Coordinates of C-alpha atoms in Angstrom, one line a residue:
M30 CA -9.3 -83.0 -10.4
A31 CA -8.2 -80.1 -8.5
Q32 CA -9.8 -77.4 -7.9
L33 CA -8.5 -74.5 -8.6
K34 CA -9.4 -71.5 -6.4
A35 CA -12.3 -71.4 -3.2
A36 CA -15.3 -69.5 -4.8
R37 CA -19.1 -68.3 -3.5
A38 CA -21.5 -71.6 -4.6
A39 CA -22.9 -69.1 -6.2
D40 CA -20.1 -68.6 -9.1
V41 CA -19.3 -72.3 -8.7
I42 CA -20.5 -74.2 -13.0
P43 CA -22.6 -76.6 -12.1
A44 CA -21.5 -80.6 -12.7
A45 CA -24.1 -80.3 -15.7
M46 CA -24.0 -78.2 -19.0
P47 CA -27.4 -79.3 -20.1
E48 CA -27.4 -77.1 -23.0
L49 CA -24.5 -78.5 -24.4
P50 CA -24.9 -80.5 -27.5
D51 CA -24.1 -84.3 -26.1
I52 CA -21.1 -85.1 -28.7
A53 CA -19.0 -87.7 -27.1
A54 CA -19.8 -89.7 -29.6
E55 CA -19.5 -88.0 -32.2
L56 CA -15.5 -86.9 -31.8
D57 CA -14.1 -91.2 -31.5
A58 CA -15.4 -90.9 -35.7
L59 CA -14.1 -87.3 -36.6
A60 CA -11.1 -88.2 -34.8
S61 CA -10.2 -91.1 -36.8
A62 CA -10.9 -89.0 -39.8
P63 CA -7.6 -88.8 -42.2
C64 CA -7.6 -85.4 -42.1
V65 CA -6.9 -84.9 -38.0
R66 CA -3.6 -86.2 -38.7
A67 CA -2.7 -84.2 -42.0
A68 CA -0.2 -82.6 -40.3
E69 CA 1.2 -84.2 -37.8
A70 CA 2.0 -86.9 -41.0
T71 CA 3.0 -83.4 -43.0
A72 CA 5.4 -82.3 -40.3
T73 CA 7.1 -86.1 -39.5
A74 CA 7.5 -86.9 -43.8
T75 CA 9.3 -83.0 -44.1
A76 CA 11.7 -84.4 -41.6
A77 CA 12.2 -87.8 -42.6
A78 CA 12.8 -87.0 -45.9
A79 CA 16.4 -85.2 -45.0
G80 CA 17.0 -89.0 -44.5
D81 CA 18.8 -88.8 -41.6
G82 CA 16.9 -89.4 -38.7
S83 CA 16.4 -85.8 -37.6
E84 CA 12.4 -85.9 -37.6
G85 CA 13.7 -87.9 -34.1
R86 CA 16.5 -85.5 -32.5
R87 CA 16.4 -82.0 -34.8
R88 CA 14.5 -79.2 -32.6
A89 CA 12.0 -77.7 -34.4
P90 CA 12.5 -73.0 -34.3
L91 CA 10.9 -71.0 -32.1
V92 CA 7.1 -70.7 -33.4
V93 CA 5.9 -66.9 -33.2
I94 CA 2.2 -66.6 -32.8
G95 CA 0.1 -63.8 -33.3
H96 CA -1.1 -62.4 -30.1
R97 CA -5.1 -62.6 -30.9
G98 CA -4.0 -62.4 -34.7
K99 CA -1.5 -59.0 -35.1
G100 CA -1.5 -57.7 -31.5
M101 CA -5.0 -57.2 -28.5
N102 CA -5.7 -54.4 -28.4
A103 CA -4.7 -52.5 -25.0
L104 CA -6.8 -50.0 -25.3
A105 CA -5.3 -47.4 -22.6
S106 CA -1.5 -48.4 -23.0
P107 CA 0.2 -45.4 -24.0
D108 CA 2.4 -47.1 -26.9
A109 CA 0.8 -46.9 -29.6
R110 CA 1.3 -50.2 -30.7
M111 CA 0.0 -52.2 -28.2
R112 CA -3.6 -50.5 -28.6
G113 CA -3.3 -52.5 -32.0
D114 CA -4.6 -50.9 -35.2
V115 CA -8.0 -54.1 -36.1
R116 CA -9.6 -55.2 -33.9
E117 CA -8.3 -58.8 -32.0
N118 CA -9.6 -62.0 -32.7
T119 CA -11.0 -61.2 -35.3
L120 CA -10.6 -62.5 -39.2
R121 CA -8.9 -59.5 -40.6
S122 CA -6.8 -59.2 -37.3
F123 CA -5.7 -63.4 -38.3
N124 CA -5.1 -62.8 -41.3
G125 CA -3.2 -59.6 -40.9
A126 CA -1.1 -61.7 -38.7
A127 CA -1.1 -63.8 -41.9
A128 CA 0.0 -60.7 -44.4
T129 CA 3.1 -59.9 -42.8
G130 CA 5.4 -62.5 -44.7
Y131 CA 7.9 -63.7 -42.5
P132 CA 8.6 -67.3 -41.9
A133 CA 8.7 -67.1 -37.9
V134 CA 4.9 -66.7 -38.2
G135 CA 3.7 -69.9 -38.0
Y136 CA 0.9 -69.6 -36.2
V137 CA -2.6 -67.2 -34.6
E138 CA -3.4 -67.4 -30.8
F139 CA -7.3 -66.2 -30.2
D140 CA -9.2 -67.1 -27.1
V141 CA -12.1 -69.8 -27.6
Q142 CA -15.3 -69.6 -25.4
V143 CA -18.6 -72.1 -25.3
T144 CA -22.1 -69.8 -25.6
K145 CA -25.1 -71.1 -23.9
D146 CA -26.1 -72.7 -26.7
G147 CA -23.1 -75.0 -27.6
C148 CA -21.5 -73.4 -29.7
P149 CA -17.6 -72.2 -30.2
V150 CA -17.0 -68.3 -30.0
I151 CA -13.1 -66.2 -29.9
F152 CA -13.2 -63.8 -27.3
H153 CA -10.9 -62.6 -24.6
D154 CA -12.6 -61.2 -21.9
N155 CA -15.0 -62.8 -19.9
F156 CA -18.0 -60.0 -19.7
I157 CA -19.2 -58.6 -23.5
Y158 CA -20.0 -54.7 -22.1
T159 CA -22.2 -52.4 -23.7
E160 CA -24.4 -49.1 -23.5
E161 CA -27.6 -48.5 -24.1
N162 CA -30.0 -45.7 -23.3
G163 CA -26.9 -44.2 -21.6
E164 CA -26.9 -47.0 -19.0
I165 CA -23.9 -49.8 -19.6
S166 CA -24.5 -53.6 -19.3
G167 CA -22.0 -56.5 -19.0
K168 CA -22.9 -60.0 -19.6
R169 CA -20.6 -63.8 -19.4
V170 CA -20.2 -64.4 -22.5
T171 CA -21.2 -68.1 -22.4
D172 CA -24.4 -66.9 -20.7
L173 CA -25.2 -65.7 -24.0
R174 CA -27.3 -67.8 -26.8
L175 CA -24.9 -67.3 -30.3
D176 CA -26.9 -64.8 -32.1
E177 CA -27.2 -62.5 -28.7
F178 CA -22.7 -63.0 -28.9
L179 CA -23.6 -61.5 -32.4
S180 CA -25.2 -58.2 -32.5
Y181 CA -22.6 -56.5 -30.7
G182 CA -19.7 -53.9 -32.8
P183 CA -19.8 -54.4 -36.3
Q184 CA -23.0 -56.6 -37.9
R185 CA -22.5 -59.0 -41.3
S186 CA -25.6 -56.9 -42.7
Q187 CA -24.8 -53.3 -43.5
E188 CA -29.2 -53.1 -42.8
K189 CA -28.2 -54.2 -38.8
A190 CA -26.9 -52.4 -36.5
G191 CA -24.9 -53.1 -33.9
K192 CA -24.8 -52.9 -29.9
P193 CA -22.0 -50.9 -29.0
L194 CA -18.8 -52.2 -27.8
L195 CA -17.1 -51.6 -24.6
R196 CA -14.6 -53.2 -23.2
K197 CA -14.0 -52.9 -18.8
L198 CA -10.1 -52.8 -17.9
K199 CA -8.0 -54.1 -15.3
D200 CA -8.1 -51.1 -12.9
G201 CA -12.2 -51.1 -13.5
R202 CA -12.6 -48.2 -16.3
I203 CA -15.6 -49.4 -19.1
L204 CA -13.7 -47.1 -22.6
K205 CA -15.5 -47.6 -25.9
W206 CA -14.2 -50.4 -27.6
E207 CA -12.3 -48.0 -30.6
V208 CA -9.7 -49.0 -33.2
Q209 CA -9.0 -48.3 -37.1
A210 CA -10.1 -51.3 -38.4
E211 CA -13.2 -52.9 -37.2
D212 CA -14.1 -56.6 -37.7
T213 CA -17.3 -58.7 -36.8
L214 CA -17.1 -61.0 -33.3
C215 CA -17.2 -65.0 -34.8
T216 CA -17.3 -68.2 -34.4
L217 CA -14.8 -70.3 -34.4
Q218 CA -15.7 -72.6 -37.6
E219 CA -15.8 -68.9 -39.0
A220 CA -12.5 -68.9 -38.4
F221 CA -11.8 -71.8 -40.0
E222 CA -13.0 -71.3 -43.0
G223 CA -11.9 -67.8 -43.5
V224 CA -8.3 -67.5 -42.4
D225 CA -5.3 -68.0 -45.2
R226 CA -4.7 -71.4 -44.8
R227 CA -1.0 -70.0 -44.9
V228 CA -1.0 -70.3 -40.8
G229 CA -1.7 -72.5 -37.9
F230 CA -4.1 -71.6 -35.0
N231 CA -3.1 -72.0 -31.5
V232 CA -6.6 -72.8 -29.9
E233 CA -6.4 -70.8 -26.3
L234 CA -9.2 -72.9 -24.0
K235 CA -10.2 -69.5 -22.1
F236 CA -11.9 -69.9 -18.8
D237 CA -12.6 -67.5 -16.0
D238 CA -9.7 -67.6 -13.0
D239 CA -12.6 -66.2 -10.8
L240 CA -14.7 -70.6 -11.7
V241 CA -14.2 -73.3 -10.1
Y242 CA -15.0 -76.0 -13.1
T243 CA -15.6 -79.6 -12.4
E244 CA -13.7 -82.1 -15.1
E245 CA -17.9 -82.9 -16.4
A246 CA -18.2 -79.4 -17.0
L247 CA -14.5 -79.1 -18.7
T248 CA -14.9 -82.3 -20.3
G249 CA -18.1 -80.5 -22.1
V250 CA -16.9 -77.6 -23.6
L251 CA -13.9 -79.3 -24.7
Q252 CA -15.9 -81.5 -26.6
A253 CA -18.1 -78.8 -28.3
V254 CA -14.6 -76.9 -29.1
L255 CA -12.8 -80.5 -30.8
K256 CA -16.3 -81.5 -32.9
V257 CA -15.2 -77.8 -34.8
V258 CA -12.3 -78.7 -34.9
F259 CA -12.2 -82.2 -36.0
E260 CA -14.6 -81.4 -38.6
H261 CA -12.8 -78.5 -40.5
A262 CA -9.3 -77.8 -39.4
D263 CA -8.6 -79.9 -42.5
G264 CA -4.9 -80.5 -42.7
R265 CA -4.2 -76.6 -40.8
P266 CA -1.9 -77.3 -38.4
I267 CA -3.5 -77.2 -34.6
I268 CA -1.8 -76.5 -31.1
F269 CA -4.2 -76.6 -28.0
S270 CA -3.6 -73.7 -25.5
S271 CA -5.0 -73.1 -21.7
F272 CA -4.0 -70.9 -19.0
Q273 CA -6.1 -73.4 -16.9
P274 CA -3.4 -76.2 -15.5
D275 CA -7.1 -78.7 -16.0
A276 CA -8.2 -77.9 -18.9
A277 CA -4.9 -78.2 -20.2
Q278 CA -4.6 -82.2 -19.2
L279 CA -7.9 -82.8 -19.8
I280 CA -7.6 -81.7 -23.7
R281 CA -4.7 -83.7 -23.2
K282 CA -7.0 -87.1 -22.2
L283 CA -9.5 -86.3 -24.8
Q284 CA -7.4 -86.1 -27.7
D285 CA -3.8 -86.6 -29.3
K286 CA -4.1 -85.7 -32.4
Y287 CA -2.8 -82.4 -32.1
P288 CA -0.1 -80.5 -29.5
V289 CA -1.4 -79.1 -26.1
Y290 CA 0.2 -76.2 -24.8
F291 CA -0.1 -75.5 -20.9
L292 CA 0.5 -71.1 -20.9
T293 CA 2.7 -69.3 -18.3
N294 CA 3.5 -66.1 -17.5
G295 CA 6.8 -66.6 -15.8
G296 CA 6.3 -65.3 -13.0
T297 CA 5.3 -62.0 -13.8
Q298 CA 1.7 -62.5 -12.0
T299 CA 0.6 -64.4 -8.8
Y300 CA -2.1 -66.6 -9.2
A301 CA -4.3 -69.1 -6.7
D302 CA -2.9 -72.0 -8.5
P303 CA 0.9 -73.0 -7.8
R304 CA 1.1 -74.4 -11.3
R305 CA 0.7 -70.8 -12.8
N306 CA 3.0 -68.7 -10.7
S307 CA 6.8 -69.5 -12.3
L308 CA 8.6 -70.4 -15.9
E309 CA 9.9 -74.2 -13.1
E310 CA 6.4 -75.6 -12.3
A311 CA 5.1 -74.6 -16.1
I312 CA 7.6 -77.3 -17.4
K313 CA 6.9 -79.6 -14.8
L314 CA 3.6 -79.7 -15.4
C315 CA 4.3 -79.8 -18.7
V316 CA 6.0 -83.0 -18.3
D317 CA 4.3 -84.5 -15.2
G318 CA 1.3 -84.2 -18.1
G319 CA 2.9 -85.3 -21.6
L320 CA 2.4 -81.6 -22.4
Q321 CA 4.2 -79.1 -24.4
G322 CA 5.3 -75.7 -23.0
S323 CA 4.3 -71.7 -24.3
C324 CA 5.2 -68.2 -23.3
R325 CA 3.6 -64.7 -23.7
S326 CA 6.2 -62.0 -24.2
N327 CA 7.0 -59.0 -26.5
V328 CA 11.0 -58.8 -24.7
P329 CA 12.6 -59.6 -27.2
E330 CA 16.1 -60.7 -24.5
V331 CA 12.9 -62.8 -22.6
V332 CA 11.9 -64.0 -25.9
Y333 CA 16.4 -65.6 -26.7
V334 CA 15.7 -66.7 -23.2
Q335 CA 13.2 -68.5 -23.4
H336 CA 13.7 -70.0 -26.6
L337 CA 17.8 -71.2 -24.7
M338 CA 15.5 -72.5 -22.3
G339 CA 14.0 -74.7 -24.2
V340 CA 11.0 -73.3 -25.2
D341 CA 9.1 -74.0 -27.8
G342 CA 7.0 -71.1 -29.2
V343 CA 6.6 -67.5 -27.7
I344 CA 2.5 -65.6 -28.4
V345 CA 3.6 -62.1 -29.8
D346 CA 1.3 -58.1 -29.3
L347 CA 4.2 -57.0 -31.3
V348 CA 4.3 -59.5 -34.2
R349 CA 6.9 -57.5 -37.2
E350 CA 8.7 -56.6 -34.4
I351 CA 9.5 -59.8 -32.7
A352 CA 9.5 -61.8 -36.3
D353 CA 12.6 -59.3 -36.6
A354 CA 14.1 -60.0 -33.5
V355 CA 13.9 -63.9 -33.9
S356 CA 14.8 -64.2 -37.7
A357 CA 18.2 -62.2 -36.2
F358 CA 19.2 -64.1 -33.3
S359 CA 18.7 -67.4 -35.2
A360 CA 20.9 -66.6 -37.5
A361 CA 23.4 -64.9 -35.2
R362 CA 23.6 -68.5 -33.0
E363 CA 23.3 -70.4 -36.6
A364 CA 26.2 -68.3 -37.8
A365 CA 27.7 -68.9 -34.0
G366 CA 27.4 -72.6 -34.1
S367 CA 29.3 -73.0 -37.8
E368 CA 32.6 -71.6 -35.8
G369 CA 35.1 -73.3 -34.1
C370 CA 34.9 -73.1 -30.9
G371 CA 38.6 -74.4 -29.9
E372 CA 37.7 -75.9 -26.2
V373 CA 36.7 -79.1 -25.2
E374 CA 34.3 -78.6 -23.1
R375 CA 32.5 -76.7 -24.8
S376 CA 32.5 -78.8 -27.6
E377 CA 31.6 -81.9 -25.5
K378 CA 28.1 -79.2 -24.5
K379 CA 27.5 -78.1 -28.3
A380 CA 27.8 -82.2 -29.2
A381 CA 25.1 -82.5 -26.4
A382 CA 22.9 -79.9 -27.6
A383 CA 23.4 -80.8 -31.1
A384 CA 22.1 -84.5 -30.3
T385 CA 19.1 -83.5 -27.8
G386 CA 17.9 -80.2 -30.0
T387 CA 18.1 -78.4 -27.0
P388 CA 21.0 -76.6 -24.4
S389 CA 22.7 -78.1 -21.9
F390 CA 22.5 -75.7 -18.5
S391 CA 24.0 -77.3 -15.7
A392 CA 20.8 -76.4 -12.4
R393 CA 23.3 -72.9 -11.5
E394 CA 23.0 -71.8 -14.6
M395 CA 19.4 -72.8 -15.0
S396 CA 18.8 -70.7 -11.2
F397 CA 19.8 -68.0 -12.7
L398 CA 17.7 -67.9 -15.6
F399 CA 14.4 -68.6 -14.2
R400 CA 15.6 -65.7 -11.9
L401 CA 16.4 -63.5 -14.8
I402 CA 13.3 -63.5 -17.4
P403 CA 10.9 -61.7 -14.3
E404 CA 13.7 -59.1 -14.1
L405 CA 13.3 -58.8 -18.4
V406 CA 10.0 -57.9 -18.5
Q407 CA 9.8 -55.5 -15.7

């Protein structure tokens, strides 16, 4: 499997990860459980109920996915909305997104890493920081045992004091991680048990851009995550996603019960791996590997263009604002679709789009849209 980038030998994840449980044999039995297939069966049955074969023809509406719940905590952002009012990647944030009441908000997204002792936990950053006796220290999340990870931040027991939680920004500053509404760190299993069942989960498989992962190392991590999902999904809609191209392709090989989305920033950032540097490359990877596609954005105009291009879902921080926009342009598109265009060519394109569920664009139009998205983001 192709490596993502060059790295120092000391940074390379070893091929064997003996502290992770050997669960490959258990996954076969878990994958065959009826509950794992429930979400797919429900979706198919709903479409088939129309009685017109639409389950294989019509494209599903654009799905809004709450980023880390109600949105990430961008602590240094001048936009107060982006700093977040609830601690990201917590049960409180997930349930807050579910409570918006918007039908477009179908999922919450969260970042899953696996601790040193093999437990999938929910946390975005590669390192977790604290301050003790005036000294700031950081540890890699995947180097911690579960009990160590849960010792940071607010604690479930009022009798127990957690370690102060700090956050390192991209510019190197380390700030107190302060939000209006706190909550404890949590495991993947706790999310299944404690989050409103009306929303699905976008389980982002989180890996460090600065490390090289062998296929064996990736497999161990992914199997630990799959075990929890198969045991606790119980019919909840699930999406797997990752910015790590090899992990996205590998989890598709390890299971075929849930869709796998390759995440992209659409060309707004440059990475060592060319597969991550444009929406065009992301779509190629998805087509070649049997994956789906998903983009993150907080700009309504970008969301609209991505939807026109056939993107299935958008991961957003401004959950309420983007849900409003999606509802508005979906309604406008339906209204426009009910009017006659009066031109043969447009009628033919509309018929083709209706048959495939995806708009028809010329090569020139697609080239323009690929260039437009980064410009809109900027």
